[in-house]
mmCIF file of C-alpha atoms and ligand atoms in Angstrom:
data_model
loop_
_atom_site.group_PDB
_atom_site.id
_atom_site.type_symbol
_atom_site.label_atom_id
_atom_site.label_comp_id
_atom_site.label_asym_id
_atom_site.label_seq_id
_atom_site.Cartn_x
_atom_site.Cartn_y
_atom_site.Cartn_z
ATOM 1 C CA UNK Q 1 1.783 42.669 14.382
ATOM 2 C CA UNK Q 2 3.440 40.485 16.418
ATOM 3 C CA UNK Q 3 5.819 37.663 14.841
ATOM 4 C CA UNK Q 4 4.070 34.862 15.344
ATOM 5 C CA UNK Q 5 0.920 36.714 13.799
ATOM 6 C CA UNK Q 6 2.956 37.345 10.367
ATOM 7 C CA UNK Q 7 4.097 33.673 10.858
ATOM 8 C CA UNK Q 8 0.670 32.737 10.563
ATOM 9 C CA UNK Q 9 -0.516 34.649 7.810
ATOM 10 C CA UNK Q 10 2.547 34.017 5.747
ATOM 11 C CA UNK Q 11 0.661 30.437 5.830
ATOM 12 C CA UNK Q 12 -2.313 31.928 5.474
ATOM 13 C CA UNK Q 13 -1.180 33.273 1.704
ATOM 14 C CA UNK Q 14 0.645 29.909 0.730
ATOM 15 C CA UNK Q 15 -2.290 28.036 1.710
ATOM 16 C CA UNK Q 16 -4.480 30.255 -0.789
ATOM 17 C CA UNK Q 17 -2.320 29.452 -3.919
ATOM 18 C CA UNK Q 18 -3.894 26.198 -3.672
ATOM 19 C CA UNK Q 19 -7.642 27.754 -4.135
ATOM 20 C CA UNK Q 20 -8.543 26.542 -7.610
ATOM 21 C CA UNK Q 21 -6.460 23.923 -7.887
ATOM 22 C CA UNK Q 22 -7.737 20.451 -8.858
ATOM 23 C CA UNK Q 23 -7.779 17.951 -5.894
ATOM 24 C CA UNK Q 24 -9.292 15.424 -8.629
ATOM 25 C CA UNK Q 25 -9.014 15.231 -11.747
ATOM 26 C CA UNK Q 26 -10.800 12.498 -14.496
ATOM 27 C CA UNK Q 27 -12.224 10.885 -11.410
ATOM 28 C CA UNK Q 28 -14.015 7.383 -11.779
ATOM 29 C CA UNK Q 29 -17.105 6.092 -9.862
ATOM 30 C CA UNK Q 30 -15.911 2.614 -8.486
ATOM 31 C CA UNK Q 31 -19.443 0.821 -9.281
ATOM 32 C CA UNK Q 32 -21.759 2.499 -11.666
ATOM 33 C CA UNK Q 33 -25.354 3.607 -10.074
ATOM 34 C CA UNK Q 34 -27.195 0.143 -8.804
ATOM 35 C CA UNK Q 35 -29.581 -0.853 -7.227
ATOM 36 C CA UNK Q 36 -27.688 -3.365 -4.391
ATOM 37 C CA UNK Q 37 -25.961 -0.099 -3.080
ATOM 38 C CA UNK Q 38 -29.689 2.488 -2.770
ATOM 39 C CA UNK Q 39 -31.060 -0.810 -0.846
ATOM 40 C CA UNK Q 40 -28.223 -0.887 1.216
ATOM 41 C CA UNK Q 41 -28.290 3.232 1.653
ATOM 42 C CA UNK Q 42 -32.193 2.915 2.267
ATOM 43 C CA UNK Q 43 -32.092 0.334 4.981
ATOM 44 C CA UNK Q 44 -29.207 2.466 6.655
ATOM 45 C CA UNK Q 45 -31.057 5.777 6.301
ATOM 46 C CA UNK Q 46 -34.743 4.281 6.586
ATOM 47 C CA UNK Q 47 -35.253 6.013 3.818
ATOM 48 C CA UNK Q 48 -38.986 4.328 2.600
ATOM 49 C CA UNK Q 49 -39.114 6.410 -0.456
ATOM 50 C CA UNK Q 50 -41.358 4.685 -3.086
ATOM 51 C CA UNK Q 51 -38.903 6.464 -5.694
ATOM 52 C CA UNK Q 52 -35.892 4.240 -4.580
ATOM 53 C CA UNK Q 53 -37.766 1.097 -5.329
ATOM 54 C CA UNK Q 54 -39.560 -0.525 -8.221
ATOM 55 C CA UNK Q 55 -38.696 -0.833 -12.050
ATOM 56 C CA UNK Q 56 -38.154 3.390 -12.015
ATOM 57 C CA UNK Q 57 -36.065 3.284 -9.266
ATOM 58 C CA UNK Q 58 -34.011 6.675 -8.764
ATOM 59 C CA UNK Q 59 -30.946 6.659 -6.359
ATOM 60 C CA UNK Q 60 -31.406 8.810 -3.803
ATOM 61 C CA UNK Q 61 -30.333 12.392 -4.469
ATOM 62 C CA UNK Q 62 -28.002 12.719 -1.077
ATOM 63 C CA UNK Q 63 -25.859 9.778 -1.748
ATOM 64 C CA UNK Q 64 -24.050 11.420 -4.470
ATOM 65 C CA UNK Q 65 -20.963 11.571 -2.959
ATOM 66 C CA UNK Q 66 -21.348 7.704 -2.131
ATOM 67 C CA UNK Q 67 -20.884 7.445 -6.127
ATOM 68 C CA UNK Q 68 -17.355 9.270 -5.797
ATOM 69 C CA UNK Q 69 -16.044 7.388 -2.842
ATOM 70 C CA UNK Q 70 -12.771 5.149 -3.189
ATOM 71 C CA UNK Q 71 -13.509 2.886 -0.391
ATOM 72 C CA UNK Q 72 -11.323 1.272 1.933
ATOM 73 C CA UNK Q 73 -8.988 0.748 -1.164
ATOM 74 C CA UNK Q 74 -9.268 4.309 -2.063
ATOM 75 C CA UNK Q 75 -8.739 6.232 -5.446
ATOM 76 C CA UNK Q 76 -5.125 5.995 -7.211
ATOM 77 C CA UNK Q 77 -5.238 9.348 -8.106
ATOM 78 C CA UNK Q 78 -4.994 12.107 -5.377
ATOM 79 C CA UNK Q 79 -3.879 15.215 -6.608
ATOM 80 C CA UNK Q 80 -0.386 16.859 -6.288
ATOM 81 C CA UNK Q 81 -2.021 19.719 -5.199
ATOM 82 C CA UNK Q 82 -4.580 18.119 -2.291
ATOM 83 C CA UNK Q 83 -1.158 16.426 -1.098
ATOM 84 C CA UNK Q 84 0.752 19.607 -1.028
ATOM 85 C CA UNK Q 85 -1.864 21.331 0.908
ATOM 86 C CA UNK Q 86 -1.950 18.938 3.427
ATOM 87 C CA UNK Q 87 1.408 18.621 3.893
ATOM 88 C CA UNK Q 88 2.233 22.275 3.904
ATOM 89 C CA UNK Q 89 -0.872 22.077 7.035
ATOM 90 C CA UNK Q 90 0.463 18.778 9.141
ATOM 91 C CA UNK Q 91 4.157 20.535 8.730
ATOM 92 C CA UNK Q 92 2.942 23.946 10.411
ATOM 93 C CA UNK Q 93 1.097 21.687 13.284
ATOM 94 C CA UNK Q 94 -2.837 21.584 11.915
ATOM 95 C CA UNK Q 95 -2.367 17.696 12.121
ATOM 96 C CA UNK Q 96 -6.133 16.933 12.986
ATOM 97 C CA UNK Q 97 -9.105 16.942 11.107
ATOM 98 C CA UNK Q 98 -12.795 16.991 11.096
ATOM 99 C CA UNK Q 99 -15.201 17.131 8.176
ATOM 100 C CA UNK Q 100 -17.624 20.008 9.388
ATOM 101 C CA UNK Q 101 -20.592 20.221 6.640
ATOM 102 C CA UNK Q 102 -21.382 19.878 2.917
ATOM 103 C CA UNK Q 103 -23.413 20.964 0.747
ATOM 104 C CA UNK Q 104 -25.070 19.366 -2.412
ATOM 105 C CA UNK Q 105 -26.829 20.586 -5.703
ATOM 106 C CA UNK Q 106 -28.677 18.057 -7.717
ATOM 107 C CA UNK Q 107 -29.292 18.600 -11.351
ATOM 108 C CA UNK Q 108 -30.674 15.444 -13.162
ATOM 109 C CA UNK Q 109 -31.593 12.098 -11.227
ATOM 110 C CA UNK Q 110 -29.208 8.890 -11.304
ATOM 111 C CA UNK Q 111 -30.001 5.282 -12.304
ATOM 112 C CA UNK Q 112 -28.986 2.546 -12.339
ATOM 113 C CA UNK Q 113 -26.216 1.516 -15.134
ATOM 114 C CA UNK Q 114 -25.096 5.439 -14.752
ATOM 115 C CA UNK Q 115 -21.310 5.763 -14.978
ATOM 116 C CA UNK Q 116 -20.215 8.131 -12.811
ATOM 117 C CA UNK Q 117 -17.059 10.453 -13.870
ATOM 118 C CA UNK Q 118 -16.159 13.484 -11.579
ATOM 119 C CA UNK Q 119 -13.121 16.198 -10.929
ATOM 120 C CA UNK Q 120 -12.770 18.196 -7.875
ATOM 121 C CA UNK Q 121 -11.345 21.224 -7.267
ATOM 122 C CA UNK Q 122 -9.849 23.034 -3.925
ATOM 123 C CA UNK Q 123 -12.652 25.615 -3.613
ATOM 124 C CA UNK Q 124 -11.377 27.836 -0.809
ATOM 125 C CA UNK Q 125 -9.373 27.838 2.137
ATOM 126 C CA UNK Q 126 -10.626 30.298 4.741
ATOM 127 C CA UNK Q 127 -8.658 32.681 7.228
ATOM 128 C CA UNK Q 128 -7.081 31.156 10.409
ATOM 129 C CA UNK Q 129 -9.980 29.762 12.307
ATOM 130 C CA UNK Q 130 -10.243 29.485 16.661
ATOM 131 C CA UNK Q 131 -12.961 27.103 17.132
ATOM 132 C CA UNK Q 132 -14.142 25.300 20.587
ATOM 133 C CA UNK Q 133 -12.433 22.147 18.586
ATOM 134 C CA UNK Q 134 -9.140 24.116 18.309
ATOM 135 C CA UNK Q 135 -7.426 26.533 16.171
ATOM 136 C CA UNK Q 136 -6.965 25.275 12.009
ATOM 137 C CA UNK Q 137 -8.200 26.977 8.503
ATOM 138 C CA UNK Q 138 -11.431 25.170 6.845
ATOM 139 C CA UNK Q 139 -10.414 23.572 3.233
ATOM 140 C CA UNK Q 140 -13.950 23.807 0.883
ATOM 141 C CA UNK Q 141 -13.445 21.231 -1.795
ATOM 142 C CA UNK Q 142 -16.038 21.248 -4.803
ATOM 143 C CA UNK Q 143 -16.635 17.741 -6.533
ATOM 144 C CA UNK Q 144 -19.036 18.227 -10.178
ATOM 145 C CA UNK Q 145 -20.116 14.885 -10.646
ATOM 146 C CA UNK Q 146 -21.496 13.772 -13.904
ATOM 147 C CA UNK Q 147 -23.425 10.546 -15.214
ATOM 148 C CA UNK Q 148 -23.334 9.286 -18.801
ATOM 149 C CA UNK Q 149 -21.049 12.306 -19.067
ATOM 150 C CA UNK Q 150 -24.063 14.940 -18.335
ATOM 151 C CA UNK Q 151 -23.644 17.292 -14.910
ATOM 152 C CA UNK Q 152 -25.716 15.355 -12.524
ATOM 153 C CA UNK Q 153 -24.815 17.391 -9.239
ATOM 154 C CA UNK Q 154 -22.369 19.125 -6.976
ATOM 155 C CA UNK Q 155 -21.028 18.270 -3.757
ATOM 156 C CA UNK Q 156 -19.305 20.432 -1.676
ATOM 157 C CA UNK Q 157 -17.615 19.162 1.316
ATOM 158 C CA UNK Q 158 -15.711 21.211 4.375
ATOM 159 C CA UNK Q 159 -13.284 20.011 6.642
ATOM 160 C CA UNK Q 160 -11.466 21.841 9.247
ATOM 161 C CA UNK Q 161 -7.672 20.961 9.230
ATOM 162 C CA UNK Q 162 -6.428 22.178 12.849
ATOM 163 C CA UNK Q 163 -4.353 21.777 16.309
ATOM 164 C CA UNK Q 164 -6.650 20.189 19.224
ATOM 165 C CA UNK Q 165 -6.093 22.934 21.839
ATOM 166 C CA UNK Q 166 -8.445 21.446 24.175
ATOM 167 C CA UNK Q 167 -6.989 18.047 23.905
ATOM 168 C CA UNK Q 168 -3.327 19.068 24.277
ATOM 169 C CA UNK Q 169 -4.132 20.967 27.271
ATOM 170 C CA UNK Q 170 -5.685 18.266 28.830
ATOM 171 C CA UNK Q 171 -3.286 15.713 27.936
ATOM 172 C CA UNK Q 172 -0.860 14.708 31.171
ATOM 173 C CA UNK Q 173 2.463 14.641 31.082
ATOM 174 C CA UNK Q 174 2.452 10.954 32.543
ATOM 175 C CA UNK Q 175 0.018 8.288 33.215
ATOM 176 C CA UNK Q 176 -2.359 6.891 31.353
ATOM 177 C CA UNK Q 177 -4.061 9.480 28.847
ATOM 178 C CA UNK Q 178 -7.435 11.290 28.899
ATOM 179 C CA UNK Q 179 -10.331 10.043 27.414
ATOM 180 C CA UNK Q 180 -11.295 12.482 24.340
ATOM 181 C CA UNK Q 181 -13.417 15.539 25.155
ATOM 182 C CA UNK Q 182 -17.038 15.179 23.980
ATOM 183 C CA UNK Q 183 -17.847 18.101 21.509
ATOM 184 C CA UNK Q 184 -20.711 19.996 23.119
ATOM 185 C CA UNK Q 185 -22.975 21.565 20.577
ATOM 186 C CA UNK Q 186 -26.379 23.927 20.951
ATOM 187 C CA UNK Q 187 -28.006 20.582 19.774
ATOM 188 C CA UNK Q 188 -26.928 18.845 22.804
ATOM 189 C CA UNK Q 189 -25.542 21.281 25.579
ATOM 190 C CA UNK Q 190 -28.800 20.156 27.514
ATOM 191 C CA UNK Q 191 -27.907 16.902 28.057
ATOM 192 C CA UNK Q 192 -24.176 17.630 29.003
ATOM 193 C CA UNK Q 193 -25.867 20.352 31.369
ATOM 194 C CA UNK Q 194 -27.900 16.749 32.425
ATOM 195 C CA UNK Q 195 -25.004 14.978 33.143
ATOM 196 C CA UNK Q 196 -23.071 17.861 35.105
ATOM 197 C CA UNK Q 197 -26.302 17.280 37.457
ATOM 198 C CA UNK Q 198 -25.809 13.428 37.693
ATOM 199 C CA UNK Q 199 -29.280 13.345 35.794
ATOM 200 C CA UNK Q 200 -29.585 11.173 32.044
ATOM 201 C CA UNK Q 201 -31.972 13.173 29.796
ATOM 202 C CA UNK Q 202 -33.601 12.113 27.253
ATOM 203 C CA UNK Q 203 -35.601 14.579 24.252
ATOM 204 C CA UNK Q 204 -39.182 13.856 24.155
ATOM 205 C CA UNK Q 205 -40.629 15.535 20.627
ATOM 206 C CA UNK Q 206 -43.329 18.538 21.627
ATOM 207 C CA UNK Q 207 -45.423 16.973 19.123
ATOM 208 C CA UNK Q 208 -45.700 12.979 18.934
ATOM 209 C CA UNK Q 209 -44.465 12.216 22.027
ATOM 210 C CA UNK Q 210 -41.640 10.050 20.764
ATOM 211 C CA UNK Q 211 -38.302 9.953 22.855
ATOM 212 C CA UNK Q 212 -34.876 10.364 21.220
ATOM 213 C CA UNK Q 213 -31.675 9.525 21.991
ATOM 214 C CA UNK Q 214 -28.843 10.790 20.830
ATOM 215 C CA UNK Q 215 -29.834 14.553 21.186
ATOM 216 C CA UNK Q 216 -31.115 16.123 17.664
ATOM 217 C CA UNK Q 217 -32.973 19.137 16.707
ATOM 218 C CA UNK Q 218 -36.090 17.441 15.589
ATOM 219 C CA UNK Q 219 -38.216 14.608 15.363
ATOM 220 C CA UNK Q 220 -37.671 11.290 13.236
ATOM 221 C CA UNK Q 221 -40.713 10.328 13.622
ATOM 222 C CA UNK Q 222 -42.564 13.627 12.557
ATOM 223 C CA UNK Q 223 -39.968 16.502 11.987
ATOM 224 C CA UNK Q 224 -41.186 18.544 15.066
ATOM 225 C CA UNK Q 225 -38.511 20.287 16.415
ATOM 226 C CA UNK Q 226 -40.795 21.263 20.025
ATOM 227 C CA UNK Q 227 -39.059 18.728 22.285
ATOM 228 C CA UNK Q 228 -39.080 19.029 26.254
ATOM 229 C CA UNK Q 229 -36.840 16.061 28.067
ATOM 230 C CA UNK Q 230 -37.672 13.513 30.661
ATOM 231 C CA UNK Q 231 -35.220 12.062 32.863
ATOM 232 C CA UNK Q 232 -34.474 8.068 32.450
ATOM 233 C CA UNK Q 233 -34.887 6.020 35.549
ATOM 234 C CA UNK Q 234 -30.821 4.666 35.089
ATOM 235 C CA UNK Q 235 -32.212 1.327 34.839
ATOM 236 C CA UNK Q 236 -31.294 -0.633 31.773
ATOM 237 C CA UNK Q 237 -30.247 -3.829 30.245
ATOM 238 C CA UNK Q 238 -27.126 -4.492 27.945
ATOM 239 C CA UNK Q 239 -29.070 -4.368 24.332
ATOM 240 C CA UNK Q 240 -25.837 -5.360 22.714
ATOM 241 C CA UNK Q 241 -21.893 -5.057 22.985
ATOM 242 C CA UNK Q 242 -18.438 -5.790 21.379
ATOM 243 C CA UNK Q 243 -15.073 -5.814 22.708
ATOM 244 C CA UNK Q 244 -12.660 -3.541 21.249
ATOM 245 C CA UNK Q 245 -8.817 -4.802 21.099
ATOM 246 C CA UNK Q 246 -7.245 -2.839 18.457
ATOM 247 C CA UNK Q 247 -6.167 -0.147 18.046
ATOM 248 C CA UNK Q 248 -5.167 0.341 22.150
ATOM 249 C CA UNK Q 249 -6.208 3.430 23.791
ATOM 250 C CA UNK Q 250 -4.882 3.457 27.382
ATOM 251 C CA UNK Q 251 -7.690 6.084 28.461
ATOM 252 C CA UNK Q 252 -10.109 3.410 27.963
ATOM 253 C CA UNK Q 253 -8.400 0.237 28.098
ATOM 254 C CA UNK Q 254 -8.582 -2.032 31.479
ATOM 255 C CA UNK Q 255 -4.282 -1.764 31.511
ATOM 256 C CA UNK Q 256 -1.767 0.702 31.705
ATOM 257 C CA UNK Q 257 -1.197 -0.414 27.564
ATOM 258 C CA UNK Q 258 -4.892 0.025 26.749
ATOM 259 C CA UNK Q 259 -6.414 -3.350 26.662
ATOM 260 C CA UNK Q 260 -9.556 -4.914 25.512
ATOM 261 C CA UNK Q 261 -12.411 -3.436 27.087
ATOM 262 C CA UNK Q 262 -16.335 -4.034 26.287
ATOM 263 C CA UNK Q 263 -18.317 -1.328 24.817
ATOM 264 C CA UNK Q 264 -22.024 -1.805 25.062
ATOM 265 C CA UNK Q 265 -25.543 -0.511 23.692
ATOM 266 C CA UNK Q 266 -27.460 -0.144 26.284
ATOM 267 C CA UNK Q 267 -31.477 -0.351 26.178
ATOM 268 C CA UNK Q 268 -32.940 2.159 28.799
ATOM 269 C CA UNK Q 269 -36.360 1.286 30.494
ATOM 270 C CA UNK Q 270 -37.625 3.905 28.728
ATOM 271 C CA UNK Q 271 -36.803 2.151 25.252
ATOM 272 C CA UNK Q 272 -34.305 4.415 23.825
ATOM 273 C CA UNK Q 273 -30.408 3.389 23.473
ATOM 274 C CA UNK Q 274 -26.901 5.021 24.120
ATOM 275 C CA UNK Q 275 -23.532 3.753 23.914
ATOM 276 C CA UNK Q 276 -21.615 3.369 27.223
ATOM 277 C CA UNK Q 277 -19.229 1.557 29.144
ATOM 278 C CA UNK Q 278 -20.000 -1.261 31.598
ATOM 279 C CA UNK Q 279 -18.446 -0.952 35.040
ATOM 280 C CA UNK Q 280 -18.043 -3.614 37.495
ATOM 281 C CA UNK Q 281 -17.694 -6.299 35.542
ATOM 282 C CA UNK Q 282 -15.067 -7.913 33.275
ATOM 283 C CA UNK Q 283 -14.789 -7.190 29.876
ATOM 284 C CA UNK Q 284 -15.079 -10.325 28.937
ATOM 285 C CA UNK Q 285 -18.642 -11.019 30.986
ATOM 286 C CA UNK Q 286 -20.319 -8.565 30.182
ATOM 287 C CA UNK Q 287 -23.718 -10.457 28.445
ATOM 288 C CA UNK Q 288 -26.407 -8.973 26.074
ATOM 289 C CA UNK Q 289 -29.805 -9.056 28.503
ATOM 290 C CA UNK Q 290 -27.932 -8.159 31.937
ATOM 291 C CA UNK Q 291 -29.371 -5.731 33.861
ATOM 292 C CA UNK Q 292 -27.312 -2.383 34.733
ATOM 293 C CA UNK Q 293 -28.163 0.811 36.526
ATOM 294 C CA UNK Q 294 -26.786 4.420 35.833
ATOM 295 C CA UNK Q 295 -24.111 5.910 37.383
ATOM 296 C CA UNK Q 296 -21.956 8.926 36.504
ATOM 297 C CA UNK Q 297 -17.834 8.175 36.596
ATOM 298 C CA UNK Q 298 -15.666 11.369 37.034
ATOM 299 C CA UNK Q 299 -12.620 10.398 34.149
ATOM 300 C CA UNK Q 300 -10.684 13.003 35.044
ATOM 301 C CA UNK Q 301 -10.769 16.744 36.800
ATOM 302 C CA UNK Q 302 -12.525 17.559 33.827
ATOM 303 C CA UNK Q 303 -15.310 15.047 32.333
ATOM 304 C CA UNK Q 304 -17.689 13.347 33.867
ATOM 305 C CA UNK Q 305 -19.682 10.429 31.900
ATOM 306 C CA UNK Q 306 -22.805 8.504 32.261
ATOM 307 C CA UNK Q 307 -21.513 4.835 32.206
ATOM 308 C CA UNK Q 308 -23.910 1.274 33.536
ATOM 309 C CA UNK Q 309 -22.777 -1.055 36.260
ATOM 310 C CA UNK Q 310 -23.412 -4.583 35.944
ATOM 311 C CA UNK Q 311 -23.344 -7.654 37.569
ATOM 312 C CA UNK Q 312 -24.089 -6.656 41.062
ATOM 313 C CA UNK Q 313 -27.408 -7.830 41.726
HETATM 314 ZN ZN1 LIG V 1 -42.445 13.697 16.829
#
């Protein structure tokens, strides 16, 4: 074993002390169950559900969590033990993180006037990890959630704490920065494959026809997951757009410091709608219902992006 491998799993075994350890504890719902915050989720989700309406109205089952959350003013009462974790990972380098999947149990439906009380516990922390992302451990955090005081369901939520290899590679030693990496998946390798070939594919589902866009494994519309692709035209119109000031980012921005530059929603000819940059036009003219054609910019030695140029014709 080399030293830098007994390094790592001398982490490995302090970062396991912390399995069973509360990351919670006594935890309050902000807002009991109502019905302002399932309309909201609905609308968001289009979830129609005729439960999540009317004078029985349930909440819906996967917004548990949503019950739990602190919000932008967050919960007082982080544990010791969720702090010592993370510090004990940001000190050895795993600085980044992603949430990668969770998992729920439901065991009695919520409604509305339910007070929500929960703890949460540090479920497991796996072995040193190397994925495409970069190299980290994944942290498995348990919350039991209870309404009234009776177990209403458990949510279990993964995150991957870990050093961006990909992005530190790519990162130059001067100049401006590199835009972010796009993290290709088997759900959407196609249409990276697409763009590698200057073409913009979109899914068509095998079974109603209906295009997609962003790339998924199945159907909205009807849940098939048969899908073949057609290739868009590149002509479009700016659907909708904002200009982003804060925070900078200097691979994006239209100076050296990262300035304001326009991000836009673009609505293909073929009706669906990606996010993308305008080109050849000031940030600050770019217009909702101008016209813009597909082209493919080369960022960097490495990426290549579908982005719309405006303003030309
Ligand atoms: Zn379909």
């Amino acid at each position: 074993m080399t030293g830098a491998q007994e390094e790592r799993d001398e982490l490995y075994v302090r970062l396991k002390e912390f399995e069973g350890r509360a990351a919670a504890t006594a935890g309050v719902g902000k807002d009991p169950v109502n019905e302002p915050m399932i309309r909201h989720w609905c609308e968001a989700m289009g979830d129609t559900g005729p439960a999540y309406t009317g004078p029985e109205v349930i909440a819906p089952p996967a917004m548990l969590q949503a019950w739990t959350m602190g919000g932008l003013s967050g919960h007082a009462d982080r544990s010791p033990a969720y702090e010592g974790l993370f510090g004990l990972l940001d000190g050895a380098g795993y600085t980044s993180v992603v949430a990668t999947d969770c998992e729920q149990e439901y065991l009695r439906p919520l409604r509305p006037g339910d007070r929500i009380t929960f703890d949460a516990v540090i479920e497991s922390v796996s072995e040193r990890k190397t994925t495409k992302l970069g190299t980290g451990y994944f942290v498995t955090t348990r919350t039991d959630v209870r309404a009234q005081g009776e177990p209403a369901g458990t949510h279990r939520f993964r995150i991957l704490k870990y050093t961006p290899a990909a992005v530190r590679r790519a990162l130059p030693r001067t100049g401006r920065g590199l835009r972010p990496r796009p993290v290709i998946n088997r759900d959407n390798a196609g249409f990276w494959q697409g763009v590698a070939g200057h073409r913009l594919l979109i899914q068509r589902c095998g079974g109603c026809g209906t295009q997609r866009f962003p790339w998924l494994p199945g159907c909205n519309a009807c849940g098939c997951q048969e899908w073949d692709t057609v290739e868009a035209s590149g002509e479009g119109t700016v659907f909708s757009h904002v200009v982003m000031h804060h925070p900078p980012f200097p691979a994006f921005g239209t100076s050296e410091a990262g300035g304001p530059y326009a991000v836009a929603l673009i609505e293909l000819a073929e009706g669906v709608r990606m996010v993308s940059n305008v080109v050849g036009v000031p940030y600050d003219k770019v217009r909702t219902g101008m016209p813009v054609r597909l082209e493919f910019l080369r960022t960097d030695a490495e990426l290549e992006l579908p982005v719309f140029r405006g303003g030309e014709d």
